[in-house]
Short mmCIF file of C-alpha atoms in Angstrom, two decimals:
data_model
loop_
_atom_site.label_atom_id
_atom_site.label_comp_id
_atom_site.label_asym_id
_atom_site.label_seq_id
_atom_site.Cartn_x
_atom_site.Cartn_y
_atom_site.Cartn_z
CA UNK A 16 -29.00 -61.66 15.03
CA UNK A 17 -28.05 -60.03 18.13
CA UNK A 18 -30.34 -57.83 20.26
CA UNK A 19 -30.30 -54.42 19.86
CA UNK A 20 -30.86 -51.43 21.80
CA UNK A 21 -34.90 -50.12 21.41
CA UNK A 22 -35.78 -48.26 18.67
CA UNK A 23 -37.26 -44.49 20.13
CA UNK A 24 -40.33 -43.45 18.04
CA UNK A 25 -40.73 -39.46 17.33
CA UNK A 26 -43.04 -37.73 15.47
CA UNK A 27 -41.80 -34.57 13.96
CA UNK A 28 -43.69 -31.09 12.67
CA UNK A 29 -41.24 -29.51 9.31
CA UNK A 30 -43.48 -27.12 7.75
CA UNK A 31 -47.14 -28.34 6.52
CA UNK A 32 -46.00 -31.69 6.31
CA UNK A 33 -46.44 -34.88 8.72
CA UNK A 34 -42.91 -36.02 8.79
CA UNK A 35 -42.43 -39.27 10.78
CA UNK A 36 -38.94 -40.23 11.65
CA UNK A 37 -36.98 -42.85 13.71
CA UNK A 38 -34.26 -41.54 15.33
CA UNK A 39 -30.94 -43.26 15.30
CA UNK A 40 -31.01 -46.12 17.85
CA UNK A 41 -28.53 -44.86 20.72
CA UNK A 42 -25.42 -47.71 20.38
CA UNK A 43 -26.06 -47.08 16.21
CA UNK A 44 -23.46 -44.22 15.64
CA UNK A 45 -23.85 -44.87 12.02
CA UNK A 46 -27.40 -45.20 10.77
CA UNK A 47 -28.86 -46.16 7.64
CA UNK A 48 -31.22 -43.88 6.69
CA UNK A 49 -34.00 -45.12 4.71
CA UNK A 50 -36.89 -42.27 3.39
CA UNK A 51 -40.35 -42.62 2.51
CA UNK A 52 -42.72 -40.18 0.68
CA UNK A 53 -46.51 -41.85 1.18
CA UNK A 54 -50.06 -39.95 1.02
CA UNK A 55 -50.81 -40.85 4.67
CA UNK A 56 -53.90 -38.49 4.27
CA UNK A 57 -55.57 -36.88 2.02
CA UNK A 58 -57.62 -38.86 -0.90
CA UNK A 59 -55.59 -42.14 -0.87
CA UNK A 60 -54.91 -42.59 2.71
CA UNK A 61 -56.42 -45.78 2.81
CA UNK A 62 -53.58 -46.61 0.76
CA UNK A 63 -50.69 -44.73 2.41
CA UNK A 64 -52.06 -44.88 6.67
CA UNK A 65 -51.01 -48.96 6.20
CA UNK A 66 -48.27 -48.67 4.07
CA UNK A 67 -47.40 -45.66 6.87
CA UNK A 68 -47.89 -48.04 9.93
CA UNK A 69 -46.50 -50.92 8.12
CA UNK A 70 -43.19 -49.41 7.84
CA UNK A 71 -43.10 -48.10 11.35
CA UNK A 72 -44.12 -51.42 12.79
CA UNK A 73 -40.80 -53.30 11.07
CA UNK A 74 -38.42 -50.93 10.99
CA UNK A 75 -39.05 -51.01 15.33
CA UNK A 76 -38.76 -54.87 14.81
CA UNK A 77 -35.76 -54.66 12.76
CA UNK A 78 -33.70 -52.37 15.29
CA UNK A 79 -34.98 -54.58 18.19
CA UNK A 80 -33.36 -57.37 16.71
CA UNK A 81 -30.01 -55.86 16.08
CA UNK A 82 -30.59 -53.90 12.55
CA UNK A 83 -29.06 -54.63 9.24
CA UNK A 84 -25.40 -55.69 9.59
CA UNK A 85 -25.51 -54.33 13.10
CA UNK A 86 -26.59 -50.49 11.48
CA UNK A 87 -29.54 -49.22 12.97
CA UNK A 88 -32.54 -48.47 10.44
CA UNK A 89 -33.53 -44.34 10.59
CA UNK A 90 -36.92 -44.09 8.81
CA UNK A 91 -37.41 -40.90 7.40
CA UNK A 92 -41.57 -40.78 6.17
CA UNK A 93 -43.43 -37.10 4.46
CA UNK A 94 -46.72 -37.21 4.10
CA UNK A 95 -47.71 -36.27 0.75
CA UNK A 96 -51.52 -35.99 1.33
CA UNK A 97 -51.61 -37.63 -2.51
CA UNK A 98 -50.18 -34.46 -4.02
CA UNK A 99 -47.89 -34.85 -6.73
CA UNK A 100 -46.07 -31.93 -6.56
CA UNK A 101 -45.54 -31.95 -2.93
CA UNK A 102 -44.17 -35.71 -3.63
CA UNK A 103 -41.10 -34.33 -5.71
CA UNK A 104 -40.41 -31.75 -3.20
CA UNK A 105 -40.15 -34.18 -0.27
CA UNK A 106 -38.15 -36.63 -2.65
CA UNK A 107 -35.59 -34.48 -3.08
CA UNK A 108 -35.84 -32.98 0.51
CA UNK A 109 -34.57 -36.99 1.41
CA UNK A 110 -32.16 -37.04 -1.27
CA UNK A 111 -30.32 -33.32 -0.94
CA UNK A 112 -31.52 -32.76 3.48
CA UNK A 113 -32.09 -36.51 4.66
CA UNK A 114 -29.31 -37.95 2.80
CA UNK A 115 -31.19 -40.99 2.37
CA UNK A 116 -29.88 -44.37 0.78
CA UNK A 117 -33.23 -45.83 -0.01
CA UNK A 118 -36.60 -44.95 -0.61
CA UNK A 119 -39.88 -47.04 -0.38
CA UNK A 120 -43.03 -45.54 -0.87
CA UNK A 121 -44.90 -43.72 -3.18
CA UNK A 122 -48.70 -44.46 -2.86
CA UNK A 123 -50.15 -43.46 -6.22
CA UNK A 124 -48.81 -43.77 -9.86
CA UNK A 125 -48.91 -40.18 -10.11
CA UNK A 126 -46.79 -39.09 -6.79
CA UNK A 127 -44.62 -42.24 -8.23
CA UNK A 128 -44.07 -40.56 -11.26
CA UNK A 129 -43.02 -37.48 -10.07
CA UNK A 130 -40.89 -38.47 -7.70
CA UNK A 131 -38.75 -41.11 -9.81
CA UNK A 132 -36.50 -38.30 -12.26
CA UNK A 133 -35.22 -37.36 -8.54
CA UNK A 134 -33.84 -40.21 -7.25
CA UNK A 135 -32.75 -41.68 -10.29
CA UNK A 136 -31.13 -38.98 -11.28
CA UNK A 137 -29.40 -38.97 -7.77
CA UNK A 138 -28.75 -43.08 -8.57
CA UNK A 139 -30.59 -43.97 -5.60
CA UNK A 140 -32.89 -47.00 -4.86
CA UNK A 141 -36.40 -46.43 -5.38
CA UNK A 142 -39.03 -48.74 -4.54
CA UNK A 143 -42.54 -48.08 -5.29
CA UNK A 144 -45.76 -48.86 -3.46
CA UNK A 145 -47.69 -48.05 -6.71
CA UNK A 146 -49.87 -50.01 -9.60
CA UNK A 147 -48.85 -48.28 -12.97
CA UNK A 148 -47.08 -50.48 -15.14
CA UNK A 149 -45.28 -47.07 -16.67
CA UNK A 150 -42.94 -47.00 -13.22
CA UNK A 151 -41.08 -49.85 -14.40
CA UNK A 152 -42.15 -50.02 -17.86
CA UNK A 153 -39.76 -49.50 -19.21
CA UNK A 154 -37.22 -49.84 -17.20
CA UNK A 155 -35.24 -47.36 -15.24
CA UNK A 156 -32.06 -48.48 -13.62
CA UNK A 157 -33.07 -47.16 -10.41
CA UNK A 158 -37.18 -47.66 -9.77
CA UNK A 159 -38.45 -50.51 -8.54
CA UNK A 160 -42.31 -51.73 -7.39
CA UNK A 161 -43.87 -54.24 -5.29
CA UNK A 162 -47.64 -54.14 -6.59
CA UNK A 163 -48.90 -56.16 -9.34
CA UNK A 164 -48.91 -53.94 -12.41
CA UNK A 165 -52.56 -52.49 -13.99
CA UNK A 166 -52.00 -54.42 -17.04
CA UNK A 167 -51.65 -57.65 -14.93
CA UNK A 168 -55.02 -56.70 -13.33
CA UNK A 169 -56.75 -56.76 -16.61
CA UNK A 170 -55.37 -60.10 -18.12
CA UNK A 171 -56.64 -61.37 -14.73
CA UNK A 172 -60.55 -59.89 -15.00
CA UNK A 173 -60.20 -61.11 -18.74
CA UNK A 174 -59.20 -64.41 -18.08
CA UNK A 175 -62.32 -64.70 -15.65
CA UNK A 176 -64.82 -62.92 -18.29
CA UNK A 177 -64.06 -64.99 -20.45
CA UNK A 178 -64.32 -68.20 -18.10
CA UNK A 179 -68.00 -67.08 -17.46
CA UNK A 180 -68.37 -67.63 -21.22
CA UNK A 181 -68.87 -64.10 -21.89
CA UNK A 182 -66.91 -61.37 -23.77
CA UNK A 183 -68.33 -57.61 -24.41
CA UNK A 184 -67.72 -55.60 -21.77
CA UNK A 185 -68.59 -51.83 -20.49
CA UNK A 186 -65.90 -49.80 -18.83
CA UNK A 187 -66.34 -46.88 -16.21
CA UNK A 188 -63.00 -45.27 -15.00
CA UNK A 189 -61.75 -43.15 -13.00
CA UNK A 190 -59.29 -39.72 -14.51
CA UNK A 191 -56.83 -40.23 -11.63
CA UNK A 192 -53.41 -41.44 -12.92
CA UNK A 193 -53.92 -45.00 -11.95
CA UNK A 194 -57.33 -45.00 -13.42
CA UNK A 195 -56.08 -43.85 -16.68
CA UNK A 196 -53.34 -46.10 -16.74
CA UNK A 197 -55.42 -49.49 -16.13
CA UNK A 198 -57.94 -48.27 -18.54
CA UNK A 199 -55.15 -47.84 -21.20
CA UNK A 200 -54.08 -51.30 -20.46
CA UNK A 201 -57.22 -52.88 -20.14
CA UNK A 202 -57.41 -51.28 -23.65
CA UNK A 203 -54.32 -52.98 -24.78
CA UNK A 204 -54.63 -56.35 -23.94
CA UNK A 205 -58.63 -56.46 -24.81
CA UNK A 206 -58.20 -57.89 -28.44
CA UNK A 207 -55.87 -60.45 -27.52
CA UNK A 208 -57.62 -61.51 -24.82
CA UNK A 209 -60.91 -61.59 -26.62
CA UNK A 210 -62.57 -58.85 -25.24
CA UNK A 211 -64.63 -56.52 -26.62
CA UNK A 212 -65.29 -52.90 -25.07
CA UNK A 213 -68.08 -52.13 -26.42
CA UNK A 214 -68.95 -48.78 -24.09
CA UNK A 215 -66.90 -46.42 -21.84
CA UNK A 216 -68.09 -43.93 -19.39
CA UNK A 217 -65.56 -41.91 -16.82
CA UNK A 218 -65.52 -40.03 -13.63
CA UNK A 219 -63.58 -37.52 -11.73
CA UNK A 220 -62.00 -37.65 -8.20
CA UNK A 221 -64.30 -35.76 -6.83
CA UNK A 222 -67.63 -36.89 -8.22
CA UNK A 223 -69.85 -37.99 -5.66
CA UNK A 224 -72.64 -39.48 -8.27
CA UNK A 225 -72.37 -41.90 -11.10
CA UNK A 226 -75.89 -42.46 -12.24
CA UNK A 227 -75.78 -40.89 -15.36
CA UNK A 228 -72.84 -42.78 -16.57
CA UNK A 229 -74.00 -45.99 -15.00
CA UNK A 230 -77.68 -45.55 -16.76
CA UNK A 231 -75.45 -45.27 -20.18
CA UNK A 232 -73.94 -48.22 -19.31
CA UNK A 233 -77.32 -50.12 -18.64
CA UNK A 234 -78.78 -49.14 -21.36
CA UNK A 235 -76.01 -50.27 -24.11
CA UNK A 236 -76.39 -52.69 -25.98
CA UNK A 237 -74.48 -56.21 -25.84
CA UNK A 238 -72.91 -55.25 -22.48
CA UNK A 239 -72.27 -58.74 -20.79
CA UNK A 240 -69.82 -57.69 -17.63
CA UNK A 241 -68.57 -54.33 -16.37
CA UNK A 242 -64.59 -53.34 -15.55
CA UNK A 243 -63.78 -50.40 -13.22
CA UNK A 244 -60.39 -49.44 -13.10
CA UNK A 245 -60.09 -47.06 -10.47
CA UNK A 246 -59.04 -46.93 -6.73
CA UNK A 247 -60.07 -44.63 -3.74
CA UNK A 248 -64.12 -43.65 -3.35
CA UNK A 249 -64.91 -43.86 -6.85
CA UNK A 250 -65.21 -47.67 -7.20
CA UNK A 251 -67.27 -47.31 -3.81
CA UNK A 252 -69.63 -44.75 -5.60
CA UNK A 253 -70.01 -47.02 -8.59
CA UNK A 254 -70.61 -50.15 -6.86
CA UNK A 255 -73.26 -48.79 -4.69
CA UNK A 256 -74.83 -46.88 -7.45
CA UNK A 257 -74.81 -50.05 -9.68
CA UNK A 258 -76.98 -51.57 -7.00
CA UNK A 259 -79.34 -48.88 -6.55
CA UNK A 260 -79.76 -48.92 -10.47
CA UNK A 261 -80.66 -52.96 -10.44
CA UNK A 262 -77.94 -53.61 -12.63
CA UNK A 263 -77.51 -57.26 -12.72
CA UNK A 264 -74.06 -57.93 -15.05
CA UNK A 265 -71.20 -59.15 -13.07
CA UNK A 266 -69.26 -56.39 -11.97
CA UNK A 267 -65.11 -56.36 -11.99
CA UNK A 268 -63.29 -53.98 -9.54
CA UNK A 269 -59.45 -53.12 -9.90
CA UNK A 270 -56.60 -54.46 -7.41
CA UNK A 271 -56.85 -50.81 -6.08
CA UNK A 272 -59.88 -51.33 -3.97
CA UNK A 273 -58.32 -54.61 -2.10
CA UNK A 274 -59.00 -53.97 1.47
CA UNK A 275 -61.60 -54.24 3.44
CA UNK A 276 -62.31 -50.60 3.56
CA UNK A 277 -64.10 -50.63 0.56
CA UNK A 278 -66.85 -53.37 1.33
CA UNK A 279 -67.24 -51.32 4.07
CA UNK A 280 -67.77 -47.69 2.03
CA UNK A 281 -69.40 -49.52 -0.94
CA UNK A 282 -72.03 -51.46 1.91
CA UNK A 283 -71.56 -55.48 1.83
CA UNK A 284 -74.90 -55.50 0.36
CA UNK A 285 -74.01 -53.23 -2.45
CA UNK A 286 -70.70 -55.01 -3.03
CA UNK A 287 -71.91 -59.00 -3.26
CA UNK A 288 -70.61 -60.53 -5.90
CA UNK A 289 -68.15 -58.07 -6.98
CA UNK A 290 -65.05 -59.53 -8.28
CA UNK A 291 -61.36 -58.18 -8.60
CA UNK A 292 -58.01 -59.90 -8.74
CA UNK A 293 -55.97 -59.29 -5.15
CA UNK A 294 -52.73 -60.14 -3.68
CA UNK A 295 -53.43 -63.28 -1.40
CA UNK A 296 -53.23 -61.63 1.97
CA UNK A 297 -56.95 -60.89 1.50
CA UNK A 298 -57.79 -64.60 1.53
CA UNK A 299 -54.38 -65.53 3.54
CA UNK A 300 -56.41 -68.34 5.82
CA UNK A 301 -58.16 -69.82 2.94
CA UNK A 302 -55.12 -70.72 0.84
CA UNK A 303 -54.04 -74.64 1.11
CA UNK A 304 -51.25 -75.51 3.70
CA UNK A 305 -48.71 -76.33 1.09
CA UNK A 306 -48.88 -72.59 -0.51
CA UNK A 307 -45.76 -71.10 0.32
CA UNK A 308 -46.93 -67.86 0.92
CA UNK A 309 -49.29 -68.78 3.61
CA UNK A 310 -47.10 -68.29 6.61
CA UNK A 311 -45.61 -65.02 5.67
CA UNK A 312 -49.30 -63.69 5.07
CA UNK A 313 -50.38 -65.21 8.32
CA UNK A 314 -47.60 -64.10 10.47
CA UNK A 315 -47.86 -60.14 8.88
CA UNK A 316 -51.88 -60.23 9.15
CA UNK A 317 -51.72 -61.27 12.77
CA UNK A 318 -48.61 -58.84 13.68
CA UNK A 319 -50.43 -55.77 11.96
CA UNK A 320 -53.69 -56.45 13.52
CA UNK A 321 -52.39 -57.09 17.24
CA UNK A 322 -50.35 -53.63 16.82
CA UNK A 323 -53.06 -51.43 15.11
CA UNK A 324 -56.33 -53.36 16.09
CA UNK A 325 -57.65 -52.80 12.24
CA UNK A 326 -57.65 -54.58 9.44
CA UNK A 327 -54.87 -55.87 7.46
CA UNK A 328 -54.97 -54.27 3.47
CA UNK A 329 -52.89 -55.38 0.58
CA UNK A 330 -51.52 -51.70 0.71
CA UNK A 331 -49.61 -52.31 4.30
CA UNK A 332 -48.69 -55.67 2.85
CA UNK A 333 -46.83 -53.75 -0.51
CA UNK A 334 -44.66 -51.80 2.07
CA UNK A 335 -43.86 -55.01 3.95
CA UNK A 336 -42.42 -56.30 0.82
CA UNK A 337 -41.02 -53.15 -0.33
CA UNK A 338 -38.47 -53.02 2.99
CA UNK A 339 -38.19 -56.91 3.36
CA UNK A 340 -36.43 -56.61 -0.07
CA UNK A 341 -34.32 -53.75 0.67
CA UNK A 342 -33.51 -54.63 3.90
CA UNK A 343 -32.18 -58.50 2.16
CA UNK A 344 -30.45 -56.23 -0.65
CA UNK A 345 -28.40 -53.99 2.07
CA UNK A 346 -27.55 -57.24 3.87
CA UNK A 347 -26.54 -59.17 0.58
CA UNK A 348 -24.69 -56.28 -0.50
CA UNK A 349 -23.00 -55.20 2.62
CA UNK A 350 -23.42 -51.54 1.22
CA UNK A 351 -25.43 -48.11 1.06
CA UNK A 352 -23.69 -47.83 -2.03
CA UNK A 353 -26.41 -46.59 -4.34
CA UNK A 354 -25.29 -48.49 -7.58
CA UNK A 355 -24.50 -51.71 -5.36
CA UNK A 356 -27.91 -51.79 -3.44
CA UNK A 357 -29.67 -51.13 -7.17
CA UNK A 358 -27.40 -54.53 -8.08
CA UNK A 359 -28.87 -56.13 -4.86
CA UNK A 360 -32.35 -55.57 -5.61
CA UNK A 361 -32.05 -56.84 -8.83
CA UNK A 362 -30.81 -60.39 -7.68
CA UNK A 363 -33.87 -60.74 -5.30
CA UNK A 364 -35.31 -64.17 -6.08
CA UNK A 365 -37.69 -66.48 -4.12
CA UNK A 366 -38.52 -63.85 -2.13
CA UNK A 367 -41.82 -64.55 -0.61
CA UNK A 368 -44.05 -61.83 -0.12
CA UNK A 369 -47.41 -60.91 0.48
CA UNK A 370 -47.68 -60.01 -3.15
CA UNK A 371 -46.25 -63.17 -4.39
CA UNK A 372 -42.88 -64.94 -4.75
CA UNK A 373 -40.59 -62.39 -6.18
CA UNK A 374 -37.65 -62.85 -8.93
CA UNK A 375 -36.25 -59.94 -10.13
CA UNK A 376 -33.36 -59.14 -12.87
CA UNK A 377 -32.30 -56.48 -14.98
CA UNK A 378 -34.82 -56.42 -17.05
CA UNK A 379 -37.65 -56.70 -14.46
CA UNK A 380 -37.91 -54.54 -11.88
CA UNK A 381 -41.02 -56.26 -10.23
CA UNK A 382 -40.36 -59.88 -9.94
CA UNK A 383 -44.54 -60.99 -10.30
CA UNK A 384 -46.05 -63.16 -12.89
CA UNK A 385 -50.21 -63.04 -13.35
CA UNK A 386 -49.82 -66.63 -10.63
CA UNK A 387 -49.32 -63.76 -8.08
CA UNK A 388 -52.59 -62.26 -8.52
CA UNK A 389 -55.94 -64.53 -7.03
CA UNK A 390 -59.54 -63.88 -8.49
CA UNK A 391 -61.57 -62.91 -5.57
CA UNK A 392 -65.20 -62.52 -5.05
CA UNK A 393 -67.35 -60.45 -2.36
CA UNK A 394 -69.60 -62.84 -0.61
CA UNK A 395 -71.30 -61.89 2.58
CA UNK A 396 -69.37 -58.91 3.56
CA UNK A 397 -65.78 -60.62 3.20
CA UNK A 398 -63.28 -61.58 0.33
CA UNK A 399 -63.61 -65.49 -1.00
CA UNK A 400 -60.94 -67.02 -3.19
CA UNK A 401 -62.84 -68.02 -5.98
CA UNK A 402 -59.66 -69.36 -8.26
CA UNK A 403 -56.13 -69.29 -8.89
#
């Protein structure tokens, strides 16, 4: 690819919002504009400030190297603190104002959700950063996602249960959308997995105590192992209450905590021995030479962490993939055309990620199978790939 001329970063105030966009680069007279809606703050900015950054830091490589096709990239990013309704009205803001031909982003299931009637009804590529299995479940011609699904996450905790030789479990989850939507999963899949809830507890967004659910927990009876779907603080909250209550049963987070923010809020003390299935850039260096994702994990981890000086999350790494994919779809198409980019996206195979090696098609609009996800384990303050 040829060299092109260097991307100018702004940052621009419209209204409440934080609206980061890339201006056209100044030889691109014709620039593909690309939106993004992500909750940058708010209660799941650990989730959207590297999925935010991520996008910024590529979309700058991109137009160095030339863009796509020779089109500059224009990144158009609202910040939609994790508020669903605020999500819809910056999605169609990029649709009907931005005139976007793409969108990747949406950080939770829930700004996901409200966001997708908009752009498919505007036939426009959506790729989400979210868990939910209901974005692409079924399908809608339109909505895409890079994460592993919630349902995914609990075949993988199962599998593992049930390797330990054990098989009645508690669950404590969270009301957010993506809680909600693992826990109706991880109800779904229990029996044929041989699993056996035996008690359930829940918690809101903005509880700041679990004891009394945890002590229900403890004191059920037959509880061998306990499953948290959840993401943001409340896993934290549980973890380190489940350690200041002496519980002893191995303890299962969700893929939502994956980063190392949350050994850090839950205490490494509090957090030993926690398990939770991940994408592999958590435990990127400890995967054998021959795995073909271990380069493209490598090369992102080390090109996030020498731009932001933090560390690398799972999150960042969904928005990597996310744009990688549309980026290869716009060049394989040779079009902004909404219907052909959807047909693009839909032919992506092979396409190694940080999530896993991708194959898409019309009837799957995620491309993963469970060999994407690795059990992990909390040992010592840092993530250990404990199997396959």
């Amino acid at each position: 690819m040829g060299l092109g001329t260097m991307l100018r970063r702004g940052v621009l105030a419209l209204g409440a919002a934080a609206v980061l966009a890339f201006p056209a680069l100044a030889q691109g007279n014709n620039p593909i504009r690309i939106g993004a809606v992500l909750s940058v703050t708010g209660p799941a900015s650990f989730l959207g400030d590297p999925e935010d950054k991520t996008l910024r830091l590529y979309v700058n490589r991109i137009n160095q190297a030339g863009g796509i096709n020779g089109r500059p990239i224009q990144l158009i990013v609202y910040d939609d603190a994790g508020d669903a309704n605020r999500a819809r009205t910056f999605a169609t803001r990029l649709v009907e104002d931005d005139r976007v031909v793409a969108m990747v982003g949406g950080t939770t299931t829930g700004t996901t959700m409200a966001m997708r009637p908009v752009f498919e009804d505007a036939r426009i590529p959506f790729i989400s950063l979210a868990g939910g299995i209901e974005i692409v479940d079924p399908v809608s011609p339109f909505t895409f996602k890079t994460p592993h699904t919630d349902r995914m996450a609990c075949e993988k905790i199962f599998a593992d249960i049930r390797a330990r030789g054990l098989s009645r479990i508690a669950m404590i989850s969270g009301t957010d959308g993506f809680g909600q939507s693992m826990r109706g999963q991880c109800q779904r899949v229990a029996g044929a997995a041989g699993i056996t809830i035996v008690a359930e507890e829940q918690y809101g967004p903005r509880d700041s105590d679990m004891t009394p659910q945890l002590t229900r927990i403890r004191n059920a009876a037959g509880v061998e192992a306990v499953v948290n779907p959840g993401f943001g603080q409340g896993p934290a909250i549980v973890t380190r209450g489940y350690a200041q209550l002496g519980i002893r049963l191995p303890l299962y987070q969700s893929h939502g905590v994956a980063s190392a923010e949350f050994i850090s809020l839950a205490t490494p003390a509090a957090a030993e021995g926690v398990r939770l299935p991940a994408a592999a850039l958590l435990v990127a260096e400890q995967l054998p030479a021959g795995d073909p994702q271990r380069q493209v994990l490598i090369d992102y981890k080390t090109a996030f962490e020498r731009e932001f000086n933090q560390p690398v999350s799972t999150f960042g790494g969904h928005a990597y993939d996310g744009l990688m994919i549309l980026v290869e779809a716009i060049r394989r198409a040779n079009s902004t055309d909404g219907t052909r980019l959807r047909d693009a996206i839909r032919a992506t195979r092979g396409f190694v990620g940080t999530g896993g090696v991708v194959n898409m098609s019309a009837t799957d609009h995620m491309g993963l199978d469970l060999s994407a996800f690795r059990m992990v384990e909390i040992r010592g303050g840092q993530f250990t790939l404990i199997g396959n």
